[in-house]
Amino acid sequence: MVSRVSTNFAYQMITVAIGWQMYALTHSAFYLGLVGLVQFLPMLFLSLFVGHISDRYDRKRIITISQIVQSIFIAVLALGSLNGWITKESFLAIIFFIAVAHSFEGPPMQSLLPNIVTQDVFPRASAFMSSVSEFAVIIGPAVGGILYSFGATFVYALTAVLLIISGTLISQIVIKAQENAKSEPMSIKSLFAGISFIKSRPIVLGAISLDLFAVLFGGATALLPIYASKILMIGSFGLGILRSAPALGALLMSAYLAKKPLKHKVGRIMFTAVIFFGISTMVFAVSKSVVVSFLALFVLGASDVISVVIRSTLVQLQTPDYMRGRVSSVNLIFIGTSNQLGEFESGVTASLFGTVPAALLGGLGTIIVVLLWMKLFPSILHVDRFEASKGY
């Protein structure tokens, strides 16, 4: 739990710092989009390989090494910012290497929780982990915004330290025996086994592809530096507050789900939550009030965490342990596409049509995707409760 809090705290702080520093360097929505693209590409090309590794080798060790390497490159950002040699090109290059190291963390991290808790408590544990993580996500952006006012170096230095702490704690966790796939030789077939498995499970395919396309269009958070600077005019600290709003909504909702986990109509609830995600994105897009913008982002975070908890529970419980790394790697590609590539899409759209129209169209696109997915994957609508596969 402490490790997850440290990790999320670090990532939220550095997200604020990277976005604000890039916008300060370039004053360009396009370059804000490029930040998302360079974070997405390593995940796209490495996730399948990393997923296979996490099914064959110690997941704890992979996470620990990944976080330590990330901390090293973040320390380079701190030194570069301190000494003033950071340019937009070197900035993107360092972010790319951080993203490469980070891509080795995702699949084993997603696969670790089922090795720690039993099947019957997994939905509650998933919601609880979301709750404690979102607590850090709330504080992280605000702290990042405050520290950034003293210079980006402070943000990057603290982030590097937190990742080292997190990696050390992960290495000390006691887990159930991991069902490794060592007996299966590495091949093209085994590398793409996660894709084959997901294609054979319509509910899993529909759930993770919904996140891909819905959030891809609804990535208005990438434009927050522009909203904070040009539209709401609230500065870097205000940017941190806006970044905290979705996390506050997610924290309260995940705490509620941890206390009262969903038991019925989970498929229908997931679709409804994503529709609210799209509506709140549209409200935020046209708002010129700090209060309304904060409330819209609050609802966005609350609705998103409902979808996340349902989707992650469906995927993890229906996947046998020896496949979880590879399935999680595919899931992370979908998530990365929706988040990082979604940020790139938002940046490009904003540079072409303007910030407000881009965010508004993104929210509308999310709602259209949900309605389409309800037709393409009707089996999800009929999912009433969480059921585990025999290989849990």
CSV table of C-alpha atoms in Angstrom, one decimal:
chain,number,residue,atom,x,y,z
A,1,MET,CA,0.0,0.0,0.0
A,2,VAL,CA,2.8,2.5,0.9
A,3,SER,CA,4.6,1.6,-2.3
A,4,ARG,CA,1.5,2.3,-4.4
A,5,VAL,CA,1.0,5.6,-2.6
A,6,SER,CA,4.6,6.6,-3.2
A,7,THR,CA,4.5,5.7,-6.8
A,8,ASN,CA,1.2,7.5,-7.6
A,9,PHE,CA,2.4,10.5,-5.6
A,10,ALA,CA,5.6,10.6,-7.7
A,11,TYR,CA,3.8,10.2,-11.0
A,12,GLN,CA,1.3,12.9,-10.4
A,13,MET,CA,3.9,15.4,-9.3
A,14,ILE,CA,6.0,14.8,-12.3
A,15,THR,CA,3.0,14.9,-14.6
A,16,VAL,CA,2.3,18.5,-13.5
A,17,ALA,CA,6.0,19.5,-13.7
A,18,ILE,CA,6.5,18.0,-17.2
A,19,GLY,CA,3.3,19.6,-18.6
A,20,TRP,CA,4.0,23.0,-17.1
A,21,GLN,CA,7.7,23.0,-18.1
A,22,MET,CA,7.0,21.9,-21.7
A,23,TYR,CA,4.4,24.6,-22.1
A,24,ALA,CA,6.8,27.1,-20.6
A,25,LEU,CA,9.4,26.1,-23.1
A,26,THR,CA,7.2,26.0,-26.2
A,27,HIS,CA,3.8,27.6,-25.5
A,28,SER,CA,2.5,25.0,-27.9
A,29,ALA,CA,-0.4,22.6,-27.6
A,30,PHE,CA,1.3,20.4,-30.2
A,31,TYR,CA,4.3,19.9,-27.9
A,32,LEU,CA,2.1,19.1,-25.0
A,33,GLY,CA,0.6,16.4,-27.3
A,34,LEU,CA,4.1,15.2,-28.2
A,35,VAL,CA,4.8,14.5,-24.5
A,36,GLY,CA,2.0,12.0,-24.5
A,37,LEU,CA,3.2,10.5,-27.7
A,38,VAL,CA,6.8,9.8,-26.5
A,39,GLN,CA,5.4,8.3,-23.4
A,40,PHE,CA,3.1,6.0,-25.4
A,41,LEU,CA,5.5,4.6,-28.0
A,42,PRO,CA,7.7,2.6,-25.6
A,43,MET,CA,4.6,1.1,-24.0
A,44,LEU,CA,3.3,0.2,-27.5
A,45,PHE,CA,6.4,-1.6,-28.7
A,46,LEU,CA,7.7,-3.1,-25.4
A,47,SER,CA,4.5,-4.1,-23.5
A,48,LEU,CA,4.0,-7.6,-25.1
A,49,PHE,CA,7.7,-8.4,-24.5
A,50,VAL,CA,7.5,-7.2,-20.9
A,51,GLY,CA,4.2,-9.1,-20.3
A,52,HIS,CA,6.0,-12.3,-21.4
A,53,ILE,CA,8.9,-11.6,-19.0
A,54,SER,CA,6.5,-10.9,-16.1
A,55,ASP,CA,4.9,-14.3,-16.6
A,56,ARG,CA,8.3,-16.1,-16.6
A,57,TYR,CA,10.3,-14.2,-14.0
A,58,ASP,CA,9.9,-12.6,-10.5
A,59,ARG,CA,7.4,-9.8,-10.9
A,60,LYS,CA,8.7,-8.0,-7.8
A,61,ARG,CA,12.2,-7.8,-9.1
A,62,ILE,CA,11.1,-6.5,-12.4
A,63,ILE,CA,9.1,-3.7,-10.8
A,64,THR,CA,12.0,-2.8,-8.4
A,65,ILE,CA,14.5,-2.5,-11.2
A,66,SER,CA,12.1,-0.5,-13.4
A,67,GLN,CA,11.5,2.1,-10.6
A,68,ILE,CA,15.1,2.5,-9.8
A,69,VAL,CA,16.0,3.1,-13.5
A,70,GLN,CA,13.2,5.6,-13.7
A,71,SER,CA,14.5,7.5,-10.7
A,72,ILE,CA,17.9,7.8,-12.4
A,73,PHE,CA,16.5,9.5,-15.5
A,74,ILE,CA,14.3,11.7,-13.4
A,75,ALA,CA,17.4,12.8,-11.5
A,76,VAL,CA,18.9,13.7,-14.9
A,77,LEU,CA,15.9,16.0,-15.5
A,78,ALA,CA,16.4,17.5,-12.1
A,79,LEU,CA,20.1,18.3,-12.9
A,80,GLY,CA,19.2,19.6,-16.3
A,81,SER,CA,16.6,21.9,-14.9
A,82,LEU,CA,18.9,23.1,-12.2
A,83,ASN,CA,21.8,23.9,-14.6
A,84,GLY,CA,19.5,25.3,-17.3
A,85,TRP,CA,20.5,23.1,-20.2
A,86,ILE,CA,17.0,21.6,-20.8
A,87,THR,CA,15.6,22.2,-24.3
A,88,LYS,CA,12.4,20.9,-25.7
A,89,GLU,CA,14.3,18.3,-27.7
A,90,SER,CA,16.4,17.0,-24.7
A,91,PHE,CA,13.3,17.2,-22.6
A,92,LEU,CA,11.4,14.9,-24.9
A,93,ALA,CA,14.4,12.5,-25.1
A,94,ILE,CA,14.6,12.1,-21.4
A,95,ILE,CA,10.9,11.6,-21.0
A,96,PHE,CA,11.2,8.9,-23.7
A,97,PHE,CA,13.8,7.0,-21.6
A,98,ILE,CA,11.7,7.4,-18.5
A,99,ALA,CA,8.8,5.9,-20.4
A,100,VAL,CA,10.9,3.0,-21.6
A,101,ALA,CA,11.8,2.1,-18.0
A,102,HIS,CA,8.2,2.7,-16.9
A,103,SER,CA,6.9,0.2,-19.5
A,104,PHE,CA,8.7,-2.6,-17.6
A,105,GLU,CA,6.7,-1.7,-14.5
A,106,GLY,CA,3.1,-1.9,-15.8
A,107,PRO,CA,2.4,-5.6,-16.6
A,108,PRO,CA,4.0,-7.0,-13.5
A,109,MET,CA,2.4,-4.4,-11.3
A,110,GLN,CA,-1.0,-5.1,-12.6
A,111,SER,CA,-0.5,-8.8,-12.2
A,112,LEU,CA,0.8,-8.6,-8.6
A,113,LEU,CA,-2.4,-8.0,-6.7
A,114,PRO,CA,-4.0,-11.5,-7.4
A,115,ASN,CA,-0.8,-13.0,-6.0
A,116,ILE,CA,-1.4,-11.1,-2.8
A,117,VAL,CA,-5.1,-11.5,-2.1
A,118,THR,CA,-7.7,-14.3,-2.5
A,119,GLN,CA,-10.4,-14.3,-5.1
A,120,ASP,CA,-13.3,-13.5,-2.8
A,121,VAL,CA,-11.7,-10.3,-1.6
A,122,PHE,CA,-10.2,-9.1,-4.9
A,123,PRO,CA,-13.0,-6.6,-5.9
A,124,ARG,CA,-12.8,-5.0,-2.4
A,125,ALA,CA,-9.0,-5.0,-2.5
A,126,SER,CA,-9.0,-3.5,-6.0
A,127,ALA,CA,-11.3,-0.7,-4.8
A,128,PHE,CA,-9.2,-0.2,-1.7
A,129,MET,CA,-6.0,0.1,-3.6
A,130,SER,CA,-7.6,2.6,-5.9
A,131,SER,CA,-8.7,4.5,-2.8
A,132,VAL,CA,-5.3,4.8,-1.2
A,133,SER,CA,-3.7,5.5,-4.6
A,134,GLU,CA,-6.1,8.3,-5.3
A,135,PHE,CA,-5.3,9.9,-2.0
A,136,ALA,CA,-1.7,10.3,-3.3
A,137,VAL,CA,-3.1,11.5,-6.6
A,138,ILE,CA,-5.0,14.2,-4.9
A,139,ILE,CA,-2.1,15.5,-2.9
A,140,GLY,CA,0.5,14.9,-5.6
A,141,PRO,CA,-0.6,17.5,-8.2
A,142,ALA,CA,-1.1,20.2,-5.6
A,143,VAL,CA,2.3,19.5,-4.1
A,144,GLY,CA,3.8,19.4,-7.6
A,145,GLY,CA,2.3,22.8,-8.4
A,146,ILE,CA,3.6,24.3,-5.2
A,147,LEU,CA,7.1,22.9,-5.6
A,148,TYR,CA,7.2,23.9,-9.2
A,149,SER,CA,6.9,27.5,-8.2
A,150,PHE,CA,10.3,27.1,-6.6
A,151,GLY,CA,11.7,25.4,-9.7
A,152,ALA,CA,11.2,22.1,-11.5
A,153,THR,CA,14.3,20.7,-9.8
A,154,PHE,CA,12.5,20.3,-6.5
A,155,VAL,CA,9.7,18.3,-8.1
A,156,TYR,CA,12.0,15.9,-10.0
A,157,ALA,CA,14.3,15.4,-7.0
A,158,LEU,CA,11.4,14.4,-4.7
A,159,THR,CA,9.9,12.2,-7.5
A,160,ALA,CA,13.2,10.3,-7.8
A,161,VAL,CA,13.4,9.7,-4.1
A,162,LEU,CA,9.8,8.4,-3.9
A,163,LEU,CA,10.4,5.9,-6.7
A,164,ILE,CA,13.5,4.5,-5.0
A,165,ILE,CA,11.4,4.1,-1.8
A,166,SER,CA,8.6,2.4,-3.7
A,167,GLY,CA,11.0,0.0,-5.4
A,168,THR,CA,12.6,-1.0,-2.1
A,169,LEU,CA,9.2,-1.6,-0.5
A,170,ILE,CA,8.0,-3.7,-3.4
A,171,SER,CA,11.0,-6.0,-3.1
A,172,GLN,CA,10.0,-6.8,0.5
A,173,ILE,CA,6.4,-7.9,-0.3
A,174,VAL,CA,5.5,-11.5,0.5
A,175,ILE,CA,3.3,-13.0,-2.2
A,176,LYS,CA,1.7,-16.4,-3.0
A,177,ALA,CA,3.7,-18.6,-5.3
A,178,GLN,CA,3.6,-17.2,-8.9
A,179,GLU,CA,2.4,-19.6,-11.5
A,180,ASN,CA,5.2,-19.0,-14.0
A,181,ALA,CA,5.1,-19.9,-17.7
A,182,LYS,CA,8.7,-21.1,-17.7
A,183,SER,CA,7.8,-24.4,-19.2
A,184,GLU,CA,6.5,-22.6,-22.3
A,185,PRO,CA,9.4,-21.6,-24.6
A,186,MET,CA,9.5,-18.0,-25.8
A,187,SER,CA,8.1,-17.7,-29.3
A,188,ILE,CA,6.0,-15.5,-31.5
A,189,LYS,CA,3.0,-17.5,-30.4
A,190,SER,CA,3.7,-17.2,-26.7
A,191,LEU,CA,4.5,-13.5,-27.1
A,192,PHE,CA,1.1,-12.8,-28.7
A,193,ALA,CA,-0.7,-15.3,-26.4
A,194,GLY,CA,-2.3,-12.4,-24.5
A,195,ILE,CA,-3.9,-11.0,-27.6
A,196,SER,CA,-5.2,-14.5,-28.6
A,197,PHE,CA,-6.6,-14.9,-25.1
A,198,ILE,CA,-8.4,-11.6,-25.1
A,199,LYS,CA,-9.9,-12.2,-28.6
A,200,SER,CA,-11.4,-15.5,-27.2
A,201,ARG,CA,-13.1,-13.6,-24.3
A,202,PRO,CA,-15.6,-11.1,-25.7
A,203,ILE,CA,-16.3,-9.6,-22.3
A,204,VAL,CA,-12.6,-8.9,-21.7
A,205,LEU,CA,-12.1,-7.6,-25.2
A,206,GLY,CA,-15.1,-5.3,-24.9
A,207,ALA,CA,-14.1,-4.0,-21.5
A,208,ILE,CA,-10.5,-3.0,-22.3
A,209,SER,CA,-11.3,-1.7,-25.8
A,210,LEU,CA,-14.0,0.5,-24.4
A,211,ASP,CA,-11.4,2.2,-22.3
A,212,LEU,CA,-9.2,2.5,-25.3
A,213,PHE,CA,-11.6,4.4,-27.5
A,214,ALA,CA,-13.7,6.2,-24.9
A,215,VAL,CA,-10.7,7.8,-23.1
A,216,LEU,CA,-8.8,8.3,-26.3
A,217,PHE,CA,-11.4,10.9,-27.3
A,218,GLY,CA,-11.9,12.2,-23.8
A,219,GLY,CA,-8.3,13.2,-23.0
A,220,ALA,CA,-9.1,16.7,-22.0
A,221,THR,CA,-6.7,16.6,-19.0
A,222,ALA,CA,-3.8,16.9,-21.5
A,223,LEU,CA,-5.0,20.5,-22.1
A,224,LEU,CA,-5.1,21.5,-18.5
A,225,PRO,CA,-1.9,23.6,-18.7
A,226,ILE,CA,-3.7,25.7,-21.4
A,227,TYR,CA,-6.9,26.0,-19.4
A,228,ALA,CA,-4.9,27.0,-16.3
A,229,SER,CA,-2.8,29.5,-18.1
A,230,LYS,CA,-5.0,31.0,-20.8
A,231,ILE,CA,-8.7,30.3,-20.0
A,232,LEU,CA,-9.0,30.1,-16.2
A,233,MET,CA,-5.8,32.1,-15.6
A,234,ILE,CA,-4.9,30.4,-12.3
A,235,GLY,CA,-1.2,29.6,-12.7
A,236,SER,CA,0.8,26.5,-11.9
A,237,PHE,CA,-0.7,26.1,-8.4
A,238,GLY,CA,-4.2,26.3,-10.0
A,239,LEU,CA,-3.0,23.6,-12.4
A,240,GLY,CA,-2.2,21.4,-9.5
A,241,ILE,CA,-5.6,22.0,-8.0
A,242,LEU,CA,-7.3,21.1,-11.3
A,243,ARG,CA,-5.2,17.9,-11.5
A,244,SER,CA,-6.3,17.0,-8.0
A,245,ALA,CA,-10.0,17.3,-8.8
A,246,PRO,CA,-10.4,14.0,-10.7
A,247,ALA,CA,-8.4,12.3,-8.1
A,248,LEU,CA,-10.6,13.6,-5.3
A,249,GLY,CA,-13.7,12.3,-7.1
A,250,ALA,CA,-11.9,9.0,-7.7
A,251,LEU,CA,-10.8,8.8,-4.0
A,252,LEU,CA,-14.3,9.2,-2.6
A,253,MET,CA,-15.9,6.8,-5.1
A,254,SER,CA,-13.2,4.2,-4.7
A,255,ALA,CA,-13.6,4.4,-0.9
A,256,TYR,CA,-17.3,3.9,-1.3
A,257,LEU,CA,-16.7,0.9,-3.5
A,258,ALA,CA,-14.2,-0.6,-1.0
A,259,LYS,CA,-16.9,-0.3,1.7
A,260,LYS,CA,-19.8,-1.4,-0.5
A,261,PRO,CA,-18.4,-3.3,-3.5
A,262,LEU,CA,-20.5,-3.7,-6.6
A,263,LYS,CA,-22.5,-7.0,-6.6
A,264,HIS,CA,-25.0,-6.7,-9.4
A,265,LYS,CA,-25.4,-5.2,-12.9
A,266,VAL,CA,-21.7,-4.5,-13.1
A,267,GLY,CA,-21.7,-4.4,-16.9
A,268,ARG,CA,-24.5,-1.9,-17.2
A,269,ILE,CA,-22.9,0.2,-14.4
A,270,MET,CA,-19.6,0.3,-16.3
A,271,PHE,CA,-21.3,1.7,-19.5
A,272,THR,CA,-23.2,4.3,-17.5
A,273,ALA,CA,-20.0,5.5,-15.7
A,274,VAL,CA,-18.2,6.0,-19.0
A,275,ILE,CA,-21.2,8.1,-20.3
A,276,PHE,CA,-20.9,10.3,-17.3
A,277,PHE,CA,-17.1,10.6,-18.0
A,278,GLY,CA,-18.0,12.0,-21.5
A,279,ILE,CA,-20.6,14.4,-20.2
A,280,SER,CA,-18.3,15.8,-17.5
A,281,THR,CA,-15.6,16.2,-20.1
A,282,MET,CA,-18.0,18.3,-22.2
A,283,VAL,CA,-19.0,20.4,-19.2
A,284,PHE,CA,-15.3,21.1,-18.4
A,285,ALA,CA,-14.6,22.0,-22.0
A,286,VAL,CA,-17.0,24.9,-22.1
A,287,SER,CA,-16.6,26.1,-18.5
A,288,LYS,CA,-15.0,29.4,-17.7
A,289,SER,CA,-15.5,29.1,-14.0
A,290,VAL,CA,-12.9,27.5,-11.7
A,291,VAL,CA,-15.6,26.1,-9.5
A,292,VAL,CA,-17.6,24.5,-12.4
A,293,SER,CA,-14.4,23.2,-13.9
A,294,PHE,CA,-13.3,21.6,-10.6
A,295,LEU,CA,-16.7,20.0,-10.1
A,296,ALA,CA,-16.7,18.7,-13.7
A,297,LEU,CA,-13.3,17.1,-13.2
A,298,PHE,CA,-14.5,15.7,-9.9
A,299,VAL,CA,-17.3,13.9,-11.6
A,300,LEU,CA,-15.0,12.8,-14.3
A,301,GLY,CA,-12.7,11.1,-11.8
A,302,ALA,CA,-15.5,9.5,-9.8
A,303,SER,CA,-17.1,8.0,-13.0
A,304,ASP,CA,-13.7,6.9,-14.3
A,305,VAL,CA,-12.8,5.0,-11.2
A,306,ILE,CA,-16.1,3.0,-11.4
A,307,SER,CA,-15.1,1.9,-14.9
A,308,VAL,CA,-11.5,1.2,-13.8
A,309,VAL,CA,-12.5,-1.0,-10.9
A,310,ILE,CA,-15.1,-3.0,-12.9
A,311,ARG,CA,-12.8,-3.4,-15.9
A,312,SER,CA,-9.7,-4.4,-13.9
A,313,THR,CA,-11.7,-6.9,-11.8
A,314,LEU,CA,-13.3,-8.5,-14.9
A,315,VAL,CA,-9.9,-8.8,-16.6
A,316,GLN,CA,-8.0,-10.1,-13.6
A,317,LEU,CA,-10.6,-12.6,-12.4
A,318,GLN,CA,-11.1,-14.1,-15.8
A,319,THR,CA,-7.4,-14.5,-16.6
A,320,PRO,CA,-5.4,-17.5,-15.2
A,321,ASP,CA,-2.2,-16.5,-13.3
A,322,TYR,CA,0.2,-17.8,-15.8
A,323,MET,CA,-1.4,-15.5,-18.4
A,324,ARG,CA,-1.8,-12.4,-16.4
A,325,GLY,CA,1.4,-10.7,-17.4
A,326,ARG,CA,0.7,-11.0,-21.1
A,327,VAL,CA,-2.9,-10.1,-20.8
A,328,SER,CA,-2.0,-7.1,-18.6
A,329,SER,CA,0.6,-6.0,-21.2
A,330,VAL,CA,-2.2,-5.9,-23.8
A,331,ASN,CA,-4.4,-4.1,-21.4
A,332,LEU,CA,-1.7,-1.5,-20.7
A,333,ILE,CA,-1.3,-1.0,-24.5
A,334,PHE,CA,-5.0,-0.1,-24.6
A,335,ILE,CA,-4.7,2.1,-21.5
A,336,GLY,CA,-1.6,3.8,-22.8
A,337,THR,CA,-3.3,4.4,-26.2
A,338,SER,CA,-6.2,5.9,-24.5
A,339,ASN,CA,-4.1,8.1,-22.1
A,340,GLN,CA,-0.8,9.0,-23.8
A,341,LEU,CA,-2.0,8.8,-27.4
A,342,GLY,CA,-5.2,10.5,-26.3
A,343,GLU,CA,-3.1,13.4,-25.0
A,344,PHE,CA,-1.4,13.6,-28.4
A,345,GLU,CA,-4.8,13.5,-30.1
A,346,SER,CA,-6.0,16.3,-27.8
A,347,GLY,CA,-2.9,18.4,-28.5
A,348,VAL,CA,-3.2,18.0,-32.3
A,349,THR,CA,-6.9,18.7,-32.3
A,350,ALA,CA,-6.5,21.7,-30.1
A,351,SER,CA,-3.8,23.1,-32.3
A,352,LEU,CA,-6.1,22.7,-35.3
A,353,PHE,CA,-9.5,23.7,-34.0
A,354,GLY,CA,-8.8,25.4,-30.7
A,355,THR,CA,-8.7,24.2,-27.1
A,356,VAL,CA,-12.4,24.4,-26.2
A,357,PRO,CA,-13.7,22.7,-29.4
A,358,ALA,CA,-11.1,19.9,-29.0
A,359,ALA,CA,-12.2,19.1,-25.5
A,360,LEU,CA,-15.9,19.4,-26.4
A,361,LEU,CA,-15.6,17.1,-29.4
A,362,GLY,CA,-13.6,14.6,-27.2
A,363,GLY,CA,-16.4,14.3,-24.7
A,364,LEU,CA,-19.0,13.8,-27.4
A,365,GLY,CA,-16.8,11.2,-29.0
A,366,THR,CA,-16.7,9.3,-25.7
A,367,ILE,CA,-20.4,9.1,-25.5
A,368,ILE,CA,-20.7,7.9,-29.1
A,369,VAL,CA,-18.2,5.2,-28.4
A,370,VAL,CA,-20.2,3.9,-25.4
A,371,LEU,CA,-23.4,3.7,-27.4
A,372,LEU,CA,-21.6,1.9,-30.2
A,373,TRP,CA,-20.0,-0.6,-27.7
A,374,MET,CA,-23.3,-1.4,-26.2
A,375,LYS,CA,-24.3,-2.7,-29.6
A,376,LEU,CA,-21.1,-4.4,-30.4
A,377,PHE,CA,-20.6,-6.1,-27.0
A,378,PRO,CA,-24.1,-6.8,-25.7
A,379,SER,CA,-22.7,-9.6,-23.5
A,380,ILE,CA,-21.1,-7.0,-21.2
A,381,LEU,CA,-24.6,-5.5,-20.6
A,382,HIS,CA,-25.7,-8.8,-19.2
A,383,VAL,CA,-22.8,-9.2,-16.8
A,384,ASP,CA,-24.4,-9.2,-13.4
A,385,ARG,CA,-21.6,-10.1,-11.0
A,386,PHE,CA,-17.9,-10.8,-11.0
A,387,GLU,CA,-16.9,-14.4,-11.7
A,388,ALA,CA,-13.4,-15.8,-11.6
A,389,SER,CA,-11.8,-18.2,-14.1
A,390,LYS,CA,-10.7,-21.6,-12.9
A,391,GLY,CA,-7.1,-20.5,-13.2
A,392,TYR,CA,-7.3,-17.7,-10.5
